[in-house]
Short mmCIF file of C-alpha atoms in Angstrom, two decimals:
data_model
loop_
_atom_site.label_atom_id
_atom_site.label_comp_id
_atom_site.label_asym_id
_atom_site.label_seq_id
_atom_site.Cartn_x
_atom_site.Cartn_y
_atom_site.Cartn_z
CA UNK C 1207 11.44 -24.66 8.98
CA UNK C 1208 8.22 -22.69 8.68
CA UNK C 1209 6.55 -22.65 12.07
CA UNK C 1210 2.85 -22.39 12.81
CA UNK C 1211 0.43 -22.44 15.71
CA UNK C 1212 -3.09 -23.80 15.65
CA UNK C 1213 -5.85 -21.26 15.68
CA UNK C 1214 -8.31 -21.27 18.61
CA UNK C 1215 -11.07 -23.87 18.24
CA UNK C 1216 -13.81 -21.20 18.41
CA UNK C 1217 -12.40 -19.45 15.33
CA UNK C 1218 -12.28 -22.74 13.41
CA UNK C 1219 -15.86 -23.61 14.39
CA UNK C 1220 -17.03 -20.25 13.01
CA UNK C 1221 -15.39 -21.13 9.67
CA UNK C 1222 -16.97 -24.56 9.30
CA UNK C 1223 -20.39 -23.85 10.84
CA UNK C 1224 -22.20 -23.49 7.50
CA UNK C 1225 -20.87 -26.82 6.15
CA UNK C 1226 -21.70 -30.47 6.70
CA UNK C 1227 -18.77 -32.33 5.10
CA UNK C 1228 -15.27 -31.12 5.85
CA UNK C 1229 -12.01 -32.35 4.40
CA UNK C 1230 -9.36 -31.70 7.08
CA UNK C 1231 -5.88 -31.66 5.61
CA UNK C 1232 -2.51 -31.96 7.27
CA UNK C 1233 0.99 -31.62 5.82
CA UNK C 1234 3.93 -33.88 6.46
CA UNK C 1235 6.56 -31.16 6.24
CA UNK C 1236 7.29 -28.14 8.48
CA UNK C 1237 3.98 -28.13 10.35
CA UNK C 1238 4.54 -31.76 11.30
CA UNK C 1239 7.99 -30.94 12.69
CA UNK C 1240 6.64 -28.05 14.76
CA UNK C 1241 3.65 -30.12 15.88
CA UNK C 1242 1.05 -27.76 14.46
CA UNK C 1243 -0.51 -29.50 11.48
CA UNK C 1244 0.77 -33.03 10.92
CA UNK C 1245 -1.18 -36.29 10.91
CA UNK C 1246 -1.38 -36.36 14.72
CA UNK C 1247 -2.70 -32.79 14.97
CA UNK C 1248 -5.22 -33.49 12.20
CA UNK C 1249 -6.63 -36.35 14.29
CA UNK C 1250 -6.78 -34.24 17.44
CA UNK C 1251 -8.46 -31.33 15.69
CA UNK C 1252 -10.98 -33.60 13.96
CA UNK C 1253 -12.06 -34.98 17.35
CA UNK C 1254 -12.19 -31.50 18.89
CA UNK C 1255 -14.33 -30.14 16.08
CA UNK C 1256 -16.66 -33.16 16.10
CA UNK C 1257 -17.22 -32.85 19.83
CA UNK C 1258 -17.78 -29.11 19.73
CA UNK C 1259 -20.23 -29.39 16.86
CA UNK C 1260 -22.13 -32.27 18.50
CA UNK C 1261 -22.38 -30.25 21.68
CA UNK C 1262 -24.15 -27.50 19.76
CA UNK C 1263 -26.43 -30.04 18.10
CA UNK C 1264 -24.70 -30.15 14.74
CA UNK C 1265 -23.56 -33.34 13.15
CA UNK C 1266 -20.70 -32.93 10.72
CA UNK C 1267 -18.65 -35.38 8.72
CA UNK C 1268 -14.89 -34.81 8.84
CA UNK C 1269 -12.59 -36.70 6.52
CA UNK C 1270 -8.92 -36.57 7.50
CA UNK C 1271 -6.02 -36.66 5.10
CA UNK C 1272 -2.38 -35.65 5.35
CA UNK C 1273 -0.41 -34.77 2.23
CA UNK C 1274 3.31 -35.30 1.87
CA UNK C 1275 3.78 -31.64 0.94
CA UNK C 1276 0.82 -29.28 0.60
CA UNK C 1277 2.76 -26.49 -1.11
CA UNK C 1278 3.55 -28.75 -4.04
CA UNK C 1279 0.97 -29.07 -6.85
CA UNK C 1280 2.13 -32.62 -7.55
CA UNK C 1281 0.99 -33.83 -4.13
CA UNK C 1282 -2.14 -31.68 -4.10
CA UNK C 1283 -3.39 -33.63 -7.15
CA UNK C 1284 -3.87 -36.60 -4.84
CA UNK C 1285 -6.97 -34.82 -3.46
CA UNK C 1286 -8.87 -34.97 -6.75
CA UNK C 1287 -10.78 -38.20 -5.96
CA UNK C 1288 -11.93 -36.93 -2.55
CA UNK C 1289 -12.52 -33.19 -3.07
CA UNK C 1290 -16.07 -33.55 -4.41
CA UNK C 1291 -17.19 -35.33 -1.28
CA UNK C 1292 -16.37 -32.24 0.79
CA UNK C 1293 -18.35 -29.00 1.12
CA UNK C 1294 -15.26 -27.20 2.41
CA UNK C 1295 -11.59 -27.81 3.14
CA UNK C 1296 -9.78 -26.93 6.34
CA UNK C 1297 -6.02 -26.97 5.97
CA UNK C 1298 -3.51 -27.36 8.78
CA UNK C 1299 -0.61 -26.53 6.46
CA UNK C 1300 1.20 -23.21 6.42
CA UNK C 1301 -0.18 -20.34 4.33
CA UNK C 1302 1.63 -21.68 1.27
CA UNK C 1303 -0.25 -24.96 1.50
CA UNK C 1304 -3.63 -23.31 2.09
CA UNK C 1305 -3.15 -21.15 -1.00
CA UNK C 1306 -2.09 -24.10 -3.11
CA UNK C 1307 -5.37 -25.85 -2.26
CA UNK C 1308 -7.38 -22.69 -2.93
CA UNK C 1309 -5.67 -22.25 -6.29
CA UNK C 1310 -6.18 -25.87 -7.38
CA UNK C 1311 -9.81 -26.22 -6.27
CA UNK C 1312 -11.28 -22.87 -7.22
CA UNK C 1313 -14.90 -23.62 -6.32
CA UNK C 1314 -14.16 -25.07 -2.88
CA UNK C 1315 -14.07 -22.89 0.25
CA UNK C 1316 -10.70 -23.34 1.99
CA UNK C 1317 -9.98 -22.27 5.57
CA UNK C 1318 -6.69 -22.10 7.47
CA UNK C 1319 -6.53 -23.99 10.75
CA UNK C 1320 -3.14 -22.60 11.76
CA UNK C 1321 -1.48 -19.20 11.95
CA UNK C 1322 1.76 -19.37 9.98
CA UNK C 1323 4.24 -17.65 12.22
CA UNK C 1324 7.89 -17.49 11.18
CA UNK C 1325 10.93 -19.26 9.78
CA UNK C 1326 12.74 -20.58 12.78
CA UNK C 1327 14.57 -23.31 14.59
CA UNK C 1328 13.83 -25.51 17.54
CA UNK C 1329 15.57 -24.24 20.69
CA UNK C 1330 14.45 -27.15 22.83
CA UNK C 1331 11.49 -29.50 23.08
CA UNK C 1332 8.36 -27.43 22.41
CA UNK C 1333 10.18 -24.12 21.86
CA UNK C 1334 10.80 -22.57 18.45
CA UNK C 1335 12.42 -19.20 17.77
CA UNK C 1336 12.58 -16.94 14.74
CA UNK C 1337 15.84 -17.09 12.83
CA UNK C 1338 15.25 -15.84 9.30
CA UNK C 1339 12.99 -13.34 7.53
CA UNK C 1340 13.90 -14.36 4.00
CA UNK C 1341 15.31 -10.94 3.14
CA UNK C 1342 16.82 -12.34 -0.03
CA UNK C 1343 20.34 -11.09 0.58
CA UNK C 1344 21.90 -13.12 3.37
CA UNK C 1345 24.18 -11.20 5.73
CA UNK C 1346 25.10 -14.05 8.00
CA UNK C 1347 28.62 -14.17 6.58
CA UNK C 1348 29.20 -10.63 7.86
CA UNK C 1349 27.45 -10.94 11.20
CA UNK C 1350 28.99 -14.04 12.62
CA UNK C 1351 26.11 -16.30 11.63
CA UNK C 1352 23.51 -14.36 13.63
CA UNK C 1353 20.79 -12.49 11.75
CA UNK C 1354 20.10 -8.88 12.78
CA UNK C 1355 17.06 -8.73 10.48
CA UNK C 1356 15.23 -11.60 12.16
CA UNK C 1357 16.63 -11.33 15.65
CA UNK C 1358 17.05 -7.61 16.37
CA UNK C 1359 13.73 -5.94 17.27
CA UNK C 1360 14.75 -2.84 15.32
CA UNK C 1361 16.42 -4.72 12.47
CA UNK C 1362 19.50 -2.61 13.03
CA UNK C 1363 22.34 -2.99 10.59
CA UNK C 1364 24.76 -1.21 12.92
CA UNK C 1365 23.75 -2.24 16.42
CA UNK C 1366 23.33 -2.47 19.25
CA UNK C 1367 20.98 0.34 20.27
CA UNK C 1368 20.78 1.89 23.72
CA UNK C 1369 18.20 -0.68 24.74
CA UNK C 1370 20.72 -3.49 24.98
CA UNK C 1371 21.24 -4.26 28.66
CA UNK C 1372 23.45 -7.09 29.90
CA UNK C 1373 22.94 -8.96 26.66
CA UNK C 1374 19.17 -8.65 26.63
CA UNK C 1375 16.85 -6.64 24.41
CA UNK C 1376 14.78 -3.83 25.90
CA UNK C 1377 11.55 -5.40 24.61
CA UNK C 1378 11.88 -8.38 26.98
CA UNK C 1379 14.34 -10.07 29.28
CA UNK C 1380 13.54 -13.25 27.37
CA UNK C 1381 14.99 -11.86 24.14
CA UNK C 1382 18.71 -11.90 23.57
CA UNK C 1383 20.21 -8.76 22.04
CA UNK C 1384 21.16 -9.94 18.55
CA UNK C 1385 24.00 -7.44 18.38
CA UNK C 1386 25.44 -8.66 21.66
CA UNK C 1387 25.36 -12.15 20.18
CA UNK C 1388 26.98 -10.86 16.99
CA UNK C 1389 29.71 -9.09 18.95
CA UNK C 1390 30.39 -12.14 21.13
CA UNK C 1391 30.58 -14.38 18.11
CA UNK C 1392 32.82 -12.04 16.07
CA UNK C 1393 35.10 -11.79 19.10
CA UNK C 1394 35.35 -15.53 19.49
CA UNK C 1395 36.20 -15.76 15.79
CA UNK C 1396 38.85 -13.04 16.17
CA UNK C 1397 36.91 -10.77 13.79
CA UNK C 1398 36.28 -7.78 16.09
CA UNK C 1399 37.49 -5.34 13.43
CA UNK C 1400 34.55 -6.34 11.23
CA UNK C 1401 32.22 -4.89 13.85
CA UNK C 1402 33.75 -1.46 13.31
CA UNK C 1403 32.79 -1.40 9.63
CA UNK C 1404 29.69 0.70 9.02
CA UNK C 1405 27.08 -1.26 7.12
CA UNK C 1406 25.18 0.90 4.60
CA UNK C 1407 21.37 1.18 4.57
CA UNK C 1408 19.94 -2.14 3.46
CA UNK C 1409 18.54 -2.67 -0.01
CA UNK C 1410 15.07 -4.03 0.71
CA UNK C 1411 14.18 -4.87 -2.88
CA UNK C 1412 15.24 -8.46 -2.41
CA UNK C 1413 13.33 -8.59 0.87
CA UNK C 1414 9.89 -8.05 -0.63
CA UNK C 1415 10.12 -4.26 -0.85
CA UNK C 1416 9.28 -4.50 -4.54
CA UNK C 1417 6.31 -6.78 -4.07
CA UNK C 1418 5.83 -10.56 -4.15
CA UNK C 1419 9.00 -12.41 -5.03
CA UNK C 1420 9.58 -15.28 -7.41
CA UNK C 1421 12.56 -17.49 -8.15
CA UNK C 1422 12.94 -18.66 -11.72
CA UNK C 1423 15.69 -21.20 -12.29
CA UNK C 1424 16.24 -21.23 -16.04
CA UNK C 1425 18.07 -24.56 -15.77
CA UNK C 1426 15.06 -26.21 -14.13
CA UNK C 1427 12.00 -24.29 -15.33
CA UNK C 1428 9.91 -26.04 -17.97
CA UNK M 6 -14.58 31.92 0.56
CA UNK M 7 -12.76 28.86 1.82
CA UNK M 8 -12.34 25.65 -0.15
CA UNK M 9 -14.47 23.78 2.37
CA UNK M 10 -17.35 26.25 2.10
CA UNK M 11 -17.28 26.19 -1.70
CA UNK M 12 -17.12 22.40 -1.71
CA UNK M 13 -20.12 22.20 0.62
CA UNK M 14 -22.00 24.70 -1.58
CA UNK M 15 -21.25 22.47 -4.61
CA UNK M 16 -19.53 25.34 -6.40
CA UNK M 17 -17.14 24.51 -9.24
CA UNK M 18 -13.82 24.02 -7.48
CA UNK M 19 -10.54 25.08 -9.06
CA UNK M 20 -7.38 23.57 -7.62
CA UNK M 21 -3.78 23.76 -8.79
CA UNK M 22 -1.08 21.25 -8.00
CA UNK M 23 2.36 22.38 -6.86
CA UNK M 24 5.28 20.25 -5.81
CA UNK M 25 7.71 20.97 -3.04
CA UNK M 26 11.36 21.24 -4.09
CA UNK M 27 13.82 18.38 -4.04
CA UNK M 28 16.05 20.45 -1.80
CA UNK M 29 15.53 23.56 0.23
CA UNK M 30 15.11 26.19 -2.46
CA UNK M 31 11.50 27.24 -1.96
CA UNK M 32 11.54 30.41 -4.03
CA UNK M 33 9.94 28.86 -7.12
CA UNK M 34 7.17 27.23 -5.10
CA UNK M 35 6.37 30.41 -3.22
CA UNK M 36 6.59 32.64 -6.31
CA UNK M 37 4.45 30.38 -8.48
CA UNK M 38 1.88 29.99 -5.72
CA UNK M 39 1.69 33.73 -5.00
CA UNK M 40 0.67 34.34 -8.62
CA UNK M 41 -2.39 32.14 -8.00
CA UNK M 42 -3.53 33.92 -4.88
CA UNK M 43 -7.25 34.58 -5.15
CA UNK M 44 -7.46 32.76 -8.48
CA UNK M 45 -7.79 29.16 -7.26
CA UNK M 46 -9.72 27.72 -4.33
CA UNK M 47 -6.67 25.92 -3.00
CA UNK M 48 -3.24 24.65 -3.97
CA UNK M 49 -2.75 20.89 -3.71
CA UNK M 50 0.65 19.85 -2.37
CA UNK M 51 1.52 16.24 -3.15
CA UNK M 52 3.94 14.50 -0.84
CA UNK M 53 6.68 12.42 -2.43
CA UNK M 54 4.53 11.98 -5.50
CA UNK M 55 5.72 9.68 -8.28
CA UNK M 56 8.08 8.22 -5.72
CA UNK M 57 10.46 11.15 -5.75
CA UNK M 58 12.01 12.06 -2.41
CA UNK M 59 11.43 15.77 -1.81
CA UNK M 60 10.48 18.22 0.92
CA UNK M 61 7.42 16.98 2.77
CA UNK M 62 3.93 18.11 1.81
CA UNK M 63 3.38 19.25 5.38
CA UNK M 64 6.22 21.78 5.10
CA UNK M 65 5.09 22.90 1.63
CA UNK M 66 1.51 23.30 2.77
CA UNK M 67 2.48 25.35 5.81
CA UNK M 68 4.72 27.57 3.68
CA UNK M 69 1.86 28.45 1.37
CA UNK M 70 -0.61 28.89 4.23
CA UNK M 71 1.84 31.45 5.62
CA UNK M 72 1.54 33.29 2.30
CA UNK M 73 -2.23 33.37 2.72
CA UNK M 74 -2.89 30.59 0.19
CA UNK M 75 -5.22 27.79 1.20
CA UNK M 76 -3.64 24.40 0.74
CA UNK M 77 -4.63 20.77 0.53
CA UNK M 78 -1.98 18.36 1.73
CA UNK M 79 -1.55 14.87 0.32
CA UNK M 80 -1.17 11.98 2.74
CA UNK M 81 -0.57 8.36 1.81
CA UNK M 82 0.61 5.17 3.41
CA UNK M 83 3.82 4.08 1.69
CA UNK M 84 6.31 6.01 3.81
CA UNK M 85 4.77 6.43 7.24
CA UNK M 86 3.25 4.14 9.81
CA UNK M 87 0.07 4.90 11.74
CA UNK M 88 1.92 6.82 14.45
CA UNK M 89 3.75 9.09 12.01
CA UNK M 90 0.59 9.65 9.93
CA UNK M 91 -1.47 10.64 12.96
CA UNK M 92 1.32 12.86 14.27
CA UNK M 93 1.56 14.64 10.92
CA UNK M 94 -2.21 15.08 10.77
CA UNK M 95 -2.24 16.74 14.20
CA UNK M 96 0.72 18.91 13.22
CA UNK M 97 -0.99 19.92 9.97
CA UNK M 98 -4.08 21.13 11.78
CA UNK M 99 -2.10 23.10 14.33
CA UNK M 100 -0.05 24.71 11.55
CA UNK M 101 -3.14 25.78 9.65
CA UNK M 102 -3.77 23.01 7.13
CA UNK M 103 -7.34 21.76 7.29
CA UNK M 104 -7.60 19.98 3.97
CA UNK M 105 -6.17 16.55 3.29
CA UNK M 106 -6.32 14.34 0.22
CA UNK M 107 -5.54 10.73 1.01
CA UNK M 108 -3.74 9.73 -2.16
CA UNK M 109 -2.54 6.56 -3.82
CA UNK M 110 1.20 6.26 -3.76
CA UNK M 111 3.57 5.08 -6.45
CA UNK M 112 5.12 1.76 -5.55
CA UNK M 113 8.50 2.00 -3.85
CA UNK M 114 10.03 -0.10 -6.63
CA UNK M 115 9.29 2.75 -9.06
CA UNK M 116 10.62 5.47 -6.77
CA UNK M 117 14.01 7.16 -6.79
CA UNK M 118 14.73 5.23 -3.57
CA UNK M 119 13.70 1.83 -4.89
CA UNK M 120 15.82 0.03 -2.29
CA UNK M 121 13.84 1.56 0.61
CA UNK M 122 11.57 -0.51 2.80
CA UNK M 123 7.92 0.38 2.14
CA UNK M 124 5.76 0.91 5.22
CA UNK M 125 2.11 0.42 4.20
CA UNK M 126 1.08 -0.06 7.81
CA UNK M 127 -2.41 1.28 6.98
CA UNK M 128 -4.20 1.39 3.65
CA UNK M 129 -5.90 4.48 2.27
CA UNK M 130 -9.35 3.54 3.60
CA UNK M 131 -7.94 2.92 7.07
CA UNK M 132 -6.08 6.23 6.96
CA UNK M 133 -9.31 8.09 6.10
CA UNK M 134 -11.07 6.30 8.94
CA UNK M 135 -8.28 7.16 11.35
CA UNK M 136 -8.44 10.85 10.36
CA UNK M 137 -12.14 10.67 11.24
CA UNK M 138 -11.24 9.07 14.56
CA UNK M 139 -8.83 11.94 15.32
CA UNK M 140 -11.63 14.38 14.60
CA UNK M 141 -13.72 12.61 17.23
CA UNK M 142 -10.98 13.18 19.78
CA UNK M 143 -9.39 9.72 19.82
CA UNK M 144 -6.33 8.15 18.26
CA UNK M 145 -6.38 4.79 16.47
CA UNK M 146 -5.59 2.97 19.69
CA UNK M 147 -8.54 4.64 21.39
CA UNK M 148 -6.61 7.06 23.57
CA UNK M 149 -8.10 10.51 24.17
CA UNK M 150 -6.61 13.52 22.41
CA UNK M 151 -6.09 16.84 24.12
CA UNK M 152 -8.03 18.81 21.54
CA UNK M 153 -9.19 17.33 18.26
CA UNK M 154 -8.39 18.49 14.72
CA UNK M 155 -10.85 19.29 11.97
CA UNK M 156 -10.26 18.33 8.34
CA UNK M 157 -11.97 18.13 5.01
CA UNK M 158 -10.88 14.83 3.54
CA UNK M 159 -10.73 13.85 -0.10
CA UNK M 160 -9.66 10.65 -1.79
CA UNK M 161 -8.24 9.76 -5.17
CA UNK M 162 -9.51 7.42 -7.84
CA UNK M 163 -6.68 5.01 -8.67
CA UNK M 164 -5.41 5.17 -12.27
CA UNK M 165 -6.98 2.62 -14.60
CA UNK M 166 -6.43 1.45 -18.14
CA UNK M 167 -9.38 -0.89 -18.64
CA UNK M 168 -13.02 -1.22 -17.59
CA UNK M 169 -12.03 -3.93 -15.09
CA UNK M 170 -9.44 -1.66 -13.49
CA UNK M 171 -11.93 1.20 -13.41
CA UNK M 172 -14.47 -1.02 -11.65
CA UNK M 173 -11.84 -1.89 -9.01
CA UNK M 174 -10.89 1.80 -8.64
CA UNK M 175 -14.54 2.78 -8.18
CA UNK M 176 -15.06 0.05 -5.57
CA UNK M 177 -12.04 1.33 -3.62
CA UNK M 178 -13.25 4.93 -3.93
CA UNK M 179 -16.70 3.94 -2.62
CA UNK M 180 -15.08 2.36 0.44
CA UNK M 181 -13.04 5.53 0.98
CA UNK M 182 -16.13 7.71 0.67
CA UNK M 183 -17.92 5.47 3.18
CA UNK M 184 -14.90 5.89 5.45
CA UNK M 185 -15.21 9.68 5.37
CA UNK M 186 -13.91 11.17 2.11
CA UNK M 187 -16.19 13.97 0.95
CA UNK M 188 -14.86 14.35 -2.59
CA UNK M 189 -12.84 12.34 -5.07
CA UNK M 190 -10.01 13.41 -7.37
CA UNK M 191 -9.70 11.54 -10.66
CA UNK M 192 -6.56 10.41 -12.48
CA UNK M 193 -5.39 12.80 -15.23
CA UNK M 194 -7.64 13.66 -18.14
CA UNK M 195 -5.68 14.84 -21.15
CA UNK M 196 -8.33 16.25 -23.44
CA UNK M 197 -12.01 17.03 -23.87
CA UNK M 198 -12.55 13.52 -25.26
CA UNK M 199 -11.84 11.89 -21.91
CA UNK M 200 -14.29 14.02 -19.92
CA UNK M 201 -17.82 12.81 -20.51
CA UNK M 202 -17.05 9.10 -20.14
CA UNK M 203 -15.23 9.56 -16.84
CA UNK M 204 -17.92 11.81 -15.43
CA UNK M 205 -20.61 9.35 -16.48
CA UNK M 206 -18.82 6.51 -14.75
CA UNK M 207 -18.15 8.42 -11.53
CA UNK M 208 -21.45 10.26 -11.08
CA UNK M 209 -22.94 7.50 -8.89
CA UNK M 210 -20.22 8.06 -6.26
CA UNK M 211 -22.47 10.70 -4.69
CA UNK M 212 -19.71 13.19 -3.86
CA UNK M 213 -18.13 15.99 -5.91
CA UNK M 214 -15.76 14.59 -8.53
CA UNK M 215 -12.75 16.81 -9.12
CA UNK M 216 -11.16 15.98 -12.46
CA UNK M 217 -7.40 16.24 -12.80
CA UNK M 218 -6.56 18.14 -15.97
CA UNK M 219 -3.05 17.42 -17.15
CA UNK M 220 -1.15 20.02 -19.15
CA UNK M 221 0.34 18.43 -22.27
CA UNK M 222 3.64 20.26 -22.49
CA UNK M 223 4.99 18.90 -25.75
CA UNK M 224 4.33 16.65 -28.71
CA UNK M 225 6.72 14.06 -27.25
CA UNK M 226 4.74 13.91 -24.01
CA UNK M 227 1.46 13.55 -25.88
CA UNK M 228 2.91 10.70 -27.95
CA UNK M 229 4.43 9.04 -24.92
CA UNK M 230 1.17 9.10 -22.96
CA UNK M 231 -0.84 7.96 -25.98
CA UNK M 232 1.48 4.96 -26.36
CA UNK M 233 2.03 4.06 -22.74
CA UNK M 234 -1.41 4.65 -21.22
CA UNK M 235 -4.09 2.74 -23.06
CA UNK M 236 -6.96 4.57 -21.36
CA UNK M 237 -5.56 8.07 -21.90
CA UNK M 238 -7.81 8.94 -24.84
CA UNK M 239 -5.21 11.01 -26.64
CA UNK M 240 -6.46 10.65 -30.21
CA UNK M 241 -4.46 10.81 -33.43
CA UNK M 242 -6.35 14.02 -34.19
CA UNK M 243 -5.12 15.61 -30.97
CA UNK M 244 -1.53 14.60 -31.68
CA UNK M 245 -1.89 15.96 -35.22
CA UNK M 246 -3.23 19.21 -33.80
CA UNK M 247 -0.21 19.62 -31.53
CA UNK M 248 2.22 18.66 -34.30
CA UNK M 249 0.77 21.20 -36.72
CA UNK M 250 0.68 24.02 -34.21
CA UNK M 251 3.18 26.83 -34.68
CA UNK M 252 3.25 27.29 -30.90
CA UNK M 253 3.01 23.88 -29.27
CA UNK M 254 3.33 25.20 -25.72
CA UNK M 255 0.38 27.49 -26.29
CA UNK M 256 -1.52 24.66 -27.95
CA UNK M 257 -1.11 22.55 -24.82
CA UNK M 258 -2.46 25.38 -22.70
CA UNK M 259 -5.43 25.76 -25.07
CA UNK M 260 -6.15 22.02 -24.88
CA UNK M 261 -6.06 22.12 -21.07
CA UNK M 262 -8.37 25.14 -21.04
CA UNK M 263 -10.82 23.44 -23.44
CA UNK M 264 -10.80 20.38 -21.17
CA UNK M 265 -11.58 22.54 -18.15
CA UNK M 266 -14.42 24.25 -19.99
CA UNK M 267 -15.82 20.87 -21.02
CA UNK M 268 -15.78 19.79 -17.38
CA UNK M 269 -17.37 22.95 -16.04
CA UNK M 270 -20.94 21.85 -16.59
CA UNK M 271 -20.83 18.45 -14.94
CA UNK M 272 -17.72 18.02 -12.79
CA UNK M 273 -17.41 19.14 -9.19
CA UNK M 274 -14.22 20.92 -10.11
CA UNK M 275 -10.78 20.60 -11.63
CA UNK M 276 -7.28 20.05 -10.34
CA UNK M 277 -4.80 21.47 -12.82
CA UNK M 278 -1.60 19.45 -12.98
CA UNK M 279 1.40 20.88 -14.80
CA UNK M 280 4.31 18.83 -13.38
CA UNK M 281 7.04 21.46 -13.45
CA UNK M 282 5.26 24.15 -15.43
CA UNK M 283 3.51 25.74 -12.49
CA UNK M 284 4.47 29.17 -13.88
CA UNK M 285 2.04 28.45 -16.73
CA UNK M 286 -0.92 28.02 -14.37
CA UNK M 287 -2.09 31.67 -14.67
CA UNK M 288 -2.12 31.31 -18.47
CA UNK M 289 -4.26 28.16 -18.23
CA UNK M 290 -6.68 29.88 -15.85
CA UNK M 291 -6.83 32.85 -18.23
CA UNK M 292 -7.49 30.65 -21.24
CA UNK M 293 -10.20 28.78 -19.32
CA UNK M 294 -11.75 32.09 -18.25
CA UNK M 295 -11.36 31.20 -14.57
#
């Protein structure tokens, strides 16, 4: 999933200060799963903003709404009847959702309420970790299902480096050395010889090196 | 007189561009440059211009400085992060290079290493600002330097093919001038026809505008540019003139010289760009009476 974290309240107040009527939008997808911008968080933020604004003597009107999927134009259309009642929109979706709103409602100021962080997985309750950087050319089949692009601090293709100590990365004892994990996994799969193969320098074109990427599925595109 | 002094005095600046080799054979670079000694204010050394991996501009600049030729080194943001850029800037000063042009870089996808990962840690405006910070004795992170460098810094006007693109290029150039650039180098001008319009549109920048004069080496190049660059202002008459010439190489040199002469009145200077025909630079200077 795409993970996100809510921005500090002070930053959000600065965004909405000039406006009286705010449409606060949540998204039912990734940001709901990582508890950053779903229906519940929309409610909490609305109360927080109301209280902070009242404290400073400003009365604002906040309308709450959570879309099924904010990165999908089909669902964004649902905002048409309510958009004119808002001076500005604050979106708790990931950056994709915020941009979709900005693109659809060109004359409406749109502000992000979360920092979109990474593509990751839940490690345990309340903890998410980065797993994928969307490099466009998946290597997991070669590296035992562990990604050196997302999980090695140096994105080494032929690791580990000298900073790998007892399975941990030199940047922090909290970070596993991805190449130690790769080695352990290849070993348990009986594929140690694969580790000895030298991987050539990565082609970054598919990873955004050639600019913004787009997928066009001829079988589906209208 | 040094480039910096002549720039400050608003004299007409004459620069020549010379590329480093793709390899280690420096004889052509050094020989071509030595023929310009005393005839140009400085030699501009692009880095991996047009996205072609070659010897670094820092090395090329130092080589020519060692020959007694003042150089201006290109720096840009595609291939180096803020640490490498600052390190190179300090090295350049220590090795005798005091002139830097912060240039636009060709996108990695159009380079001869199109699979490489682009850096773009800073943008051009931030790089110019950070060079200014170094001159004040600090690095970007605010740490003190043990001795600060001194540079003259120029910027480039991004290529444009429409009025909208030109407006965007001018806005970016203004930001770079505000950040510390003291002159601006234009994209290539191919003939006299392109001069007045560009100078008119850049005069409000408030700094010397150095026009890049491109040597048209052949009829095929003229036709290619005319077809592929909508704003190039290579007219049918110019193409006809080259086609009819009995000596097309010489015709190209004459056209470049005429362009330089047309710029002499109103531009801050010229940068002569020959892309591989650096041995022809003395002929162009001769024809332009420089």
